[in-house]
mmCIF file of C-alpha atoms in Angstrom:
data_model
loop_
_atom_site.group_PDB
_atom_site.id
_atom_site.type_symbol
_atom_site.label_atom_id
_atom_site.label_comp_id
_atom_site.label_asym_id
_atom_site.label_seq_id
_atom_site.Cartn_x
_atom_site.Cartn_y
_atom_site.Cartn_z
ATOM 1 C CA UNK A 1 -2.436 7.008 -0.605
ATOM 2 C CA UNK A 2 -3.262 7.236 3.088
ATOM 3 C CA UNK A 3 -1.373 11.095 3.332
ATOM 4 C CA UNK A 4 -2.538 11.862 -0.003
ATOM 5 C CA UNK A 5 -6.187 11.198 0.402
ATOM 6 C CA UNK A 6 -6.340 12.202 4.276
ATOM 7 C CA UNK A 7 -5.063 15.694 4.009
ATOM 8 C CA UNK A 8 -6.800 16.469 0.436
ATOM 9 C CA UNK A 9 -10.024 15.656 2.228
ATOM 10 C CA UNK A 10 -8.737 18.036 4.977
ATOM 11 C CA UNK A 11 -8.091 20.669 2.439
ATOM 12 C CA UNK A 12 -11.020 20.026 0.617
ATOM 13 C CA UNK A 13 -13.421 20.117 4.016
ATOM 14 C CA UNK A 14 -11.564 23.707 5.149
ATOM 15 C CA UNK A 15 -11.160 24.964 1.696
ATOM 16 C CA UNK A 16 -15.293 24.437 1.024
ATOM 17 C CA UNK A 17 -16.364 25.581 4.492
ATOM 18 C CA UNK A 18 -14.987 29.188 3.151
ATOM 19 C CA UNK A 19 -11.031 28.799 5.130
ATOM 20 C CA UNK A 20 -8.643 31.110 3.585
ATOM 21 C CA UNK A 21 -4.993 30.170 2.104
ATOM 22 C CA UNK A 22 -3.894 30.310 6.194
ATOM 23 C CA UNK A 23 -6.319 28.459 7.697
ATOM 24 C CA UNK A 24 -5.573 25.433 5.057
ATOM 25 C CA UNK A 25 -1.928 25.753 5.108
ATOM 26 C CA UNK A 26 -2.443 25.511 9.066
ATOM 27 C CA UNK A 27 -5.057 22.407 9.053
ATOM 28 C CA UNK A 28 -2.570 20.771 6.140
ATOM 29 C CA UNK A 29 0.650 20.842 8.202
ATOM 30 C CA UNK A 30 -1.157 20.034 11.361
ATOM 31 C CA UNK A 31 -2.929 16.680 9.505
ATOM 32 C CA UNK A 32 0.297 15.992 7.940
ATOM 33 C CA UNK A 33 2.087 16.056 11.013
ATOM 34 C CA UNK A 34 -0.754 13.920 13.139
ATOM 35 C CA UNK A 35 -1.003 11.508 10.494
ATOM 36 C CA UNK A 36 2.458 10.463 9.458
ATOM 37 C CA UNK A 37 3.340 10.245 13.458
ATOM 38 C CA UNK A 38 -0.304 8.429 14.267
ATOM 39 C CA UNK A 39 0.739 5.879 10.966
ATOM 40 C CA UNK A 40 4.379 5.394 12.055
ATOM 41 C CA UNK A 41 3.230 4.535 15.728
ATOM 42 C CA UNK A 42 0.705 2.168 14.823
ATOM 43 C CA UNK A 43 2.857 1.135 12.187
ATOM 44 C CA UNK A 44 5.615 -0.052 14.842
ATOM 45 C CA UNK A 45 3.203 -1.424 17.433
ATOM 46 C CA UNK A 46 1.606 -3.690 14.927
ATOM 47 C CA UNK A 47 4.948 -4.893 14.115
ATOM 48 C CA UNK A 48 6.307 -4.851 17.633
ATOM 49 C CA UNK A 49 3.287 -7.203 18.816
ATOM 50 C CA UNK A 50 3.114 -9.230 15.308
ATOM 51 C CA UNK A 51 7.544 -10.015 16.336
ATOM 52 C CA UNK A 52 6.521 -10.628 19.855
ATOM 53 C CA UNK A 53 3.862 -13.048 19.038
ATOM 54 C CA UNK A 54 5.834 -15.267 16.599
ATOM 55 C CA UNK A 55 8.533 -15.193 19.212
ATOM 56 C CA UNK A 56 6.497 -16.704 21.373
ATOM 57 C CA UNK A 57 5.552 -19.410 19.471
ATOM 58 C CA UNK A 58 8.963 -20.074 18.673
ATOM 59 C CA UNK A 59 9.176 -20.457 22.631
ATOM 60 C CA UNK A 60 6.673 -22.566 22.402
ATOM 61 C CA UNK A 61 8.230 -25.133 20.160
ATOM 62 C CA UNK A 62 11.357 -25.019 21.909
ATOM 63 C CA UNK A 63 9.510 -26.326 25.690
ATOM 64 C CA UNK A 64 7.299 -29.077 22.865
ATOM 65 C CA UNK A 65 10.853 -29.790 21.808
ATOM 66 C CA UNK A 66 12.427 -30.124 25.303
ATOM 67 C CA UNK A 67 9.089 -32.246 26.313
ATOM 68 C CA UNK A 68 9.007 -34.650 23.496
ATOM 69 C CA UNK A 69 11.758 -34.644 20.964
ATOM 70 C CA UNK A 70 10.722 -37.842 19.753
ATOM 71 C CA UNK A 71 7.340 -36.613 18.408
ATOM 72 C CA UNK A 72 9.117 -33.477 16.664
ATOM 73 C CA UNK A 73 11.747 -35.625 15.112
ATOM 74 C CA UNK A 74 8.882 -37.738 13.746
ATOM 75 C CA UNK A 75 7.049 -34.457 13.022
ATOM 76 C CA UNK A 76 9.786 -33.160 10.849
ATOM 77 C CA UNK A 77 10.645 -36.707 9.048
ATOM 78 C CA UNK A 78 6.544 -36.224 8.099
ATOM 79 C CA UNK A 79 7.165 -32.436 7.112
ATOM 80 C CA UNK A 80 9.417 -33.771 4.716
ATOM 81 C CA UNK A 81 7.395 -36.990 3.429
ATOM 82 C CA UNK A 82 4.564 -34.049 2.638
ATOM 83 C CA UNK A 83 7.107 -32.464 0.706
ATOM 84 C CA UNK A 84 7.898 -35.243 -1.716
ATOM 85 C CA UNK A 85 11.066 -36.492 0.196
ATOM 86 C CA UNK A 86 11.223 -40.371 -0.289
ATOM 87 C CA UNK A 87 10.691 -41.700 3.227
ATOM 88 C CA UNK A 88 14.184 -42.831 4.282
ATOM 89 C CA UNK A 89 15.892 -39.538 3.059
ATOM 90 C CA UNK A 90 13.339 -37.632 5.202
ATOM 91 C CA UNK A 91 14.379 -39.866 7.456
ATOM 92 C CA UNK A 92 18.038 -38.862 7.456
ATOM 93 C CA UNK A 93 17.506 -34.920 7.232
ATOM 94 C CA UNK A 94 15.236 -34.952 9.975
ATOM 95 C CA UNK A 95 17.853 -36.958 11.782
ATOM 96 C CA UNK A 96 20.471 -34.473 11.453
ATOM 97 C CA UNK A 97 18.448 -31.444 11.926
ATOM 98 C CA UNK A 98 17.411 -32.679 15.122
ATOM 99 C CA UNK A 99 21.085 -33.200 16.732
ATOM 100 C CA UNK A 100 20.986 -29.433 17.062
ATOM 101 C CA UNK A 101 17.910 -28.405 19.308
ATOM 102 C CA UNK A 102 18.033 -24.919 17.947
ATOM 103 C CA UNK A 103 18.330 -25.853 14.342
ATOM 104 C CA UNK A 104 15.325 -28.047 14.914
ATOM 105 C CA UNK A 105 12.961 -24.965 16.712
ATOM 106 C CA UNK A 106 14.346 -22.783 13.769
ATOM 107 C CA UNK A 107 13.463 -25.771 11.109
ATOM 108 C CA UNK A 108 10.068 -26.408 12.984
ATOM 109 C CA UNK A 109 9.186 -22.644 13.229
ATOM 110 C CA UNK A 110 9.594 -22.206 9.962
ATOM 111 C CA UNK A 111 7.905 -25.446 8.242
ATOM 112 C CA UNK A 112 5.060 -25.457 10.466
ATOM 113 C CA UNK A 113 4.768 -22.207 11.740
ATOM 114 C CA UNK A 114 5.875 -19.963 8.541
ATOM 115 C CA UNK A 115 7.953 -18.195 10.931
ATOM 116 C CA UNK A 116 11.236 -17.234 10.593
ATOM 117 C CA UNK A 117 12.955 -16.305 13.695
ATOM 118 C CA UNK A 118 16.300 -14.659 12.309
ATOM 119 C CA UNK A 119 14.400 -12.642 9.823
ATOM 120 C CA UNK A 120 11.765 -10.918 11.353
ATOM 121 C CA UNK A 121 11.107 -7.492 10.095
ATOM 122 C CA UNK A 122 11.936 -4.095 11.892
ATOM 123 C CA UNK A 123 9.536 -2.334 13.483
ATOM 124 C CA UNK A 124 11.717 1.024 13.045
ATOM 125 C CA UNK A 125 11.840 0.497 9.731
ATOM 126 C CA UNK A 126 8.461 -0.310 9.181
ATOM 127 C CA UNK A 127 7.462 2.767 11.137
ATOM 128 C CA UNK A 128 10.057 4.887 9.283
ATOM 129 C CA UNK A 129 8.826 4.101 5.962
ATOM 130 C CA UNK A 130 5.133 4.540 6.962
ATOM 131 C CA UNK A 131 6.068 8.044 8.006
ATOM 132 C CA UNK A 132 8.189 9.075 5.128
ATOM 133 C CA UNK A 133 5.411 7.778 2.572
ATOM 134 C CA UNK A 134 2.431 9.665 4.661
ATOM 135 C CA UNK A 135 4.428 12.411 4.764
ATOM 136 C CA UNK A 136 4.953 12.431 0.636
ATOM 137 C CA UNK A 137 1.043 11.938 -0.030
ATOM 138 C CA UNK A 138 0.381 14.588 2.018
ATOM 139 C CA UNK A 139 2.804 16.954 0.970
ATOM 140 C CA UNK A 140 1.026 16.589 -2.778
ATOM 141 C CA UNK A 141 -2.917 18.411 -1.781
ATOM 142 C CA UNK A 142 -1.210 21.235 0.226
ATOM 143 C CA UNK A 143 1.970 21.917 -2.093
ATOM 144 C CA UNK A 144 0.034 24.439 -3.764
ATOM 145 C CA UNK A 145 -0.504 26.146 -0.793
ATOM 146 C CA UNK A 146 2.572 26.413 0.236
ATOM 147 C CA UNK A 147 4.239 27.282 -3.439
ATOM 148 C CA UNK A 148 1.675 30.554 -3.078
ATOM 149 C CA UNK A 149 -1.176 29.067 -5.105
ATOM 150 C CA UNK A 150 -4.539 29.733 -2.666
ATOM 151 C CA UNK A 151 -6.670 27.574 -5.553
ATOM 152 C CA UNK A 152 -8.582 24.686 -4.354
ATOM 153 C CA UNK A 153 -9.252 23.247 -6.394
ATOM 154 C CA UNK A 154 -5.624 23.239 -8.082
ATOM 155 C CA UNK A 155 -4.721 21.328 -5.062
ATOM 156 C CA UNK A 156 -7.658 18.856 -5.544
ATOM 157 C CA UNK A 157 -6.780 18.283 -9.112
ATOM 158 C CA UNK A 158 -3.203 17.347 -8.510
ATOM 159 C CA UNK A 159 -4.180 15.071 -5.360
ATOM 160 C CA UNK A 160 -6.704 13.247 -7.972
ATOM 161 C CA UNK A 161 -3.926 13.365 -10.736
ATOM 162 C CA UNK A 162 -1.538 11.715 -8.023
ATOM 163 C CA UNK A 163 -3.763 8.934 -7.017
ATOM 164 C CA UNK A 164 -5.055 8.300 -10.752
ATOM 165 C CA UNK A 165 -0.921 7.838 -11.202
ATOM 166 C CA UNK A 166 -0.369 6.026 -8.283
ATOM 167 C CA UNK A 167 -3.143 3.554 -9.045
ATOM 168 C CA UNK A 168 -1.792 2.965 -12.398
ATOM 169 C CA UNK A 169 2.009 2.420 -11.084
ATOM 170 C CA UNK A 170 0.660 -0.321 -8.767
ATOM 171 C CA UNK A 171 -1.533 -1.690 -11.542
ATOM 172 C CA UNK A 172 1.376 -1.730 -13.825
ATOM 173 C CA UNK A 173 3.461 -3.772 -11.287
ATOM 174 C CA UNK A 174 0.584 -6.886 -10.931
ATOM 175 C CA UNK A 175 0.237 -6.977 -14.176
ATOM 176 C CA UNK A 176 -3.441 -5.532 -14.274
ATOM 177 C CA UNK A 177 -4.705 -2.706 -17.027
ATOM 178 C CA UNK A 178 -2.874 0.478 -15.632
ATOM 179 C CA UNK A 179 -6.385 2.303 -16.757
ATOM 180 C CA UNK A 180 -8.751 0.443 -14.298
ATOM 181 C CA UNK A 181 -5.862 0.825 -11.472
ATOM 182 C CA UNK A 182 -5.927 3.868 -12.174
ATOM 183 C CA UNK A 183 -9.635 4.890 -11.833
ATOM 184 C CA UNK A 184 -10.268 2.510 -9.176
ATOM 185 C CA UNK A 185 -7.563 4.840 -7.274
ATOM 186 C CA UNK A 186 -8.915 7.822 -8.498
ATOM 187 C CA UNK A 187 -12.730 6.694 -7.650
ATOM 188 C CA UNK A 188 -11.672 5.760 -3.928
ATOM 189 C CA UNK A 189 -9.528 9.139 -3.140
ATOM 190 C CA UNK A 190 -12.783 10.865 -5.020
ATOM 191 C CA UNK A 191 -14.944 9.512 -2.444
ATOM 192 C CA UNK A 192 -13.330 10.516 0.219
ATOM 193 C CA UNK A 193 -12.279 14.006 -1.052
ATOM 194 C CA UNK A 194 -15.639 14.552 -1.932
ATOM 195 C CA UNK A 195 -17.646 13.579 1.173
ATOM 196 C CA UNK A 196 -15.594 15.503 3.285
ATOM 197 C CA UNK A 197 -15.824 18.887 0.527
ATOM 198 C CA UNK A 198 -19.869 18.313 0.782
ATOM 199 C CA UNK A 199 -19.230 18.307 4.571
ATOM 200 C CA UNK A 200 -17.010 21.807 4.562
ATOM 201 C CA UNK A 201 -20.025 23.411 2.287
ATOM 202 C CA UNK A 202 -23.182 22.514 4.722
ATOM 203 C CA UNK A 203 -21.404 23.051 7.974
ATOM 204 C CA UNK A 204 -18.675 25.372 7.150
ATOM 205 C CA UNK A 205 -21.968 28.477 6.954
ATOM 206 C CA UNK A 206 -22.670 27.698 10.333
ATOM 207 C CA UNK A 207 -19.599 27.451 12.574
ATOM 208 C CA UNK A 208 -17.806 30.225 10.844
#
């Protein structure tokens, strides 16, 4: 949705302001381009950093560990208890956990925390996937354009058929009336489309 909606408001802005079949193909490749890389870097920085900071608080609980292994070894017994473990069995797992140091960060980290620290996910594939579905969206507004087809509003049509589709799939999947998803997604790309196509008409007269 982010490719498909960013370059059909693109297309829609040049296309209104009076830019011919060039001009569009030009601004569509060039805000394809921009966004998928500007998604997949930010895409893989917010992971990076999100990875880095739930490392270090599995850090952290290793040095509370070191400091007081008592208090963790109670900690975890509790973690247990909470969990509906009769006390004495808690008693015993936390027991054995704790023999291994490392177990007991990993166990701690991910009871108390919600972290796991030998399945964090990868920032190149997060960033990979970001650019390969930016890329896809955008491809749909300025496909047109690039089959031949210098018709606007063509492209705008099959951008607002694609997002009325896309809306539906992801309704379909939660369980929620594919229609609504639908228009919901269709209303939102709409929006943006056509703020940026009122934009192209009052401006476009003046800079040309």
């Amino acid at each position: 949705m982010d490719g498909l909606v960013t370059n059909a408001s693109l297309i829609a802005g040049i296309g209104a302001g009076g830019g011919g079949r060039g001009m569009i193909v030009l601004t569509g490749i060039a805000g394809l381009v921009a966004g998928a890389f500007s998604m997949a870097t930010g895409e893989f920085i917010s992971v990076k950093s999100q990875n880095e900071l739930n490392l270090a608080e599995v850090e952290l609980e290793r040095k509370q560990h070191a400091r007081d292994p008592k208090g963790k070894h109670a900690r975890l017994s509790e973690i247990y208890i909470e969990k509906g473990v009769s006390p004495n069995l808690a008693e015993a797992v936390a027991k054995q956990i704790s023999a291994d140091r490392e177990r007991a960060v990993a166990t701690h980290a991910k009871e108390d925390l919600g972290i796991d620290p030998d399945d964090l996910p990868s920032p190149q594939t997060a960033a990979i996937a970001s650019l390969a579905s930016f890329t896809l969206g955008a491809l749909i507004p300025l496909a047109p354009f690039l089959a031949g087809f210098a018709d606007l509003y063509v492209a705008l049509g099959l951008a607002g058929g694609a997002a009325f589709v896309g809306g539906a799939a992801v309704a379909r999947l939660t369980g929620r009336s594919m229609l609504l998803g639908g228009l919901r997604q269709f209303t939102a790309a709409f929006l943006g489309t056509g703020a940026s196509f009122l934009a192209g008409m009052l401006i476009g007269g003046h800079v040309s």
